[in-house]
Amino acid sequence: MRRSFCGVIANIGIAVSASNAASPSLQDPAIGSHWPAESSFATPPVRAKPVPGSACDVADRYVTLQGAGRQDEITALFAPTASLLGISETVVRGRDQLTAHFSHAISRKVIPISFVDRGRECFMELASPRLGDDDGPYRLAAIDHFVLDQNNQIERLVIYIKPGIASAATGK
């Protein structure tokens, strides 16, 4: 039976919520990070910490640079042949296209709330406030999937943004 990515994530979310009814977050001893079971947060959620030197450490640097408005430094995290599939649903390939892409990217306040690190791959859940409300309530906004090459550079990045958030970000 073939399952969609969203269906798998939904099933994981149900399992997390059911097994965590008494506590708002889970501790994953393998990665030393919490795993919130909520989709919205009245106050900024606790920032998850990746394992130093892991694929998620690179993902965390990406988010830090993006949130600080340092788009000119983001491209250095990518391999020369890297590809990115993001909000625009257009694949961006290679450093020249990535540089152009990030030069137009807006800086957003995002907080990684969980990391799942498996070898050269990292899944990261992100929470953010609504556009234009940096101090407002946070909500689960995106899941990013990073694949690193043998030099610990991002070879492939796929960004999934919740539909309501994606339409607000793109104006569509």
GROMACS .gro file of C-alpha atoms in nm, residues 83-154:
model
   72
   83SER     CA    1   1.873   2.177  -0.581
   84LEU     CA    2   1.597   2.340  -0.379
   85LEU     CA    3   1.222   2.301  -0.408
   86GLY     CA    4   1.040   2.560  -0.201
   87ILE     CA    5   0.731   2.778  -0.188
   88SER     CA    6   0.743   2.878  -0.554
   89GLU     CA    7   0.720   2.511  -0.659
   90THR     CA    8   1.002   2.582  -0.902
   91VAL     CA    9   1.323   2.382  -0.868
   92VAL     CA   10   1.624   2.606  -0.813
   93ARG     CA   11   1.949   2.441  -0.927
   94GLY     CA   12   2.314   2.528  -0.873
   95ARG     CA   13   2.482   2.807  -0.681
   96ASP     CA   14   2.406   3.084  -0.935
   97GLN     CA   15   2.032   3.019  -0.921
   98LEU     CA   16   2.046   2.972  -0.543
   99THR     CA   17   2.224   3.305  -0.499
  100ALA     CA   18   1.957   3.478  -0.709
  101HIS     CA   19   1.682   3.297  -0.520
  102PHE     CA   20   1.812   3.392  -0.176
  103SER     CA   21   1.878   3.753  -0.279
  104HIS     CA   22   1.498   3.790  -0.312
  105ALA     CA   23   1.403   3.579  -0.010
  106ILE     CA   24   1.241   3.755   0.281
  107SER     CA   25   1.374   3.706   0.631
  108ARG     CA   26   1.124   3.536   0.862
  109LYS     CA   27   1.133   3.468   1.230
  110VAL     CA   28   1.124   3.088   1.257
  111ILE     CA   29   1.209   2.851   1.538
  112PRO     CA   30   1.312   2.489   1.479
  113ILE     CA   31   1.097   2.287   1.718
  114SER     CA   32   1.227   1.942   1.628
  115PHE     CA   33   1.505   1.774   1.436
  116VAL     CA   34   1.507   1.418   1.306
  117ASP     CA   35   1.860   1.331   1.204
  118ARG     CA   36   1.936   1.017   1.004
  119GLY     CA   37   2.287   1.006   0.864
  120ARG     CA   38   2.313   1.262   0.584
  121GLU     CA   39   1.944   1.354   0.609
  122CYS     CA   40   1.760   1.590   0.840
  123PHE     CA   41   1.392   1.665   0.880
  124MET     CA   42   1.322   1.984   1.068
  125GLU     CA   43   0.986   2.117   1.190
  126LEU     CA   44   0.957   2.495   1.211
  127ALA     CA   45   0.721   2.722   1.399
  128SER     CA   46   0.666   3.087   1.310
  129PRO     CA   47   0.430   3.372   1.390
  130ARG     CA   48   0.191   3.500   1.127
  131LEU     CA   49   0.341   3.727   0.861
  132GLY     CA   50   0.374   4.080   0.997
  133ASP     CA   51   0.323   3.971   1.360
  134ASP     CA   52   0.671   3.880   1.489
  135ASP     CA   53   0.550   3.874   1.851
  136GLY     CA   54   0.219   3.699   1.788
  137PRO     CA   55   0.136   3.338   1.860
  138TYR     CA   56   0.352   3.080   1.686
  139ARG     CA   57   0.225   2.784   1.489
  140LEU     CA   58   0.369   2.484   1.315
  141ALA     CA   59   0.449   2.632   0.975
  142ALA     CA   60   0.688   2.414   0.776
  143ILE     CA   61   0.881   2.092   0.747
  144ASP     CA   62   1.216   2.108   0.570
  145HIS     CA   63   1.401   1.801   0.440
  146PHE     CA   64   1.776   1.840   0.393
  147VAL     CA   65   2.008   1.590   0.222
  148LEU     CA   66   2.381   1.654   0.258
  149ASP     CA   67   2.662   1.543   0.031
  150GLN     CA   68   2.990   1.383   0.144
  151ASN     CA   69   3.130   1.734   0.218
  152ASN     CA   70   2.842   1.817   0.457
  153GLN     CA   71   2.695   2.066   0.212
  154ILE     CA   72   2.326   2.074   0.126
   0.00000   0.00000   0.00000
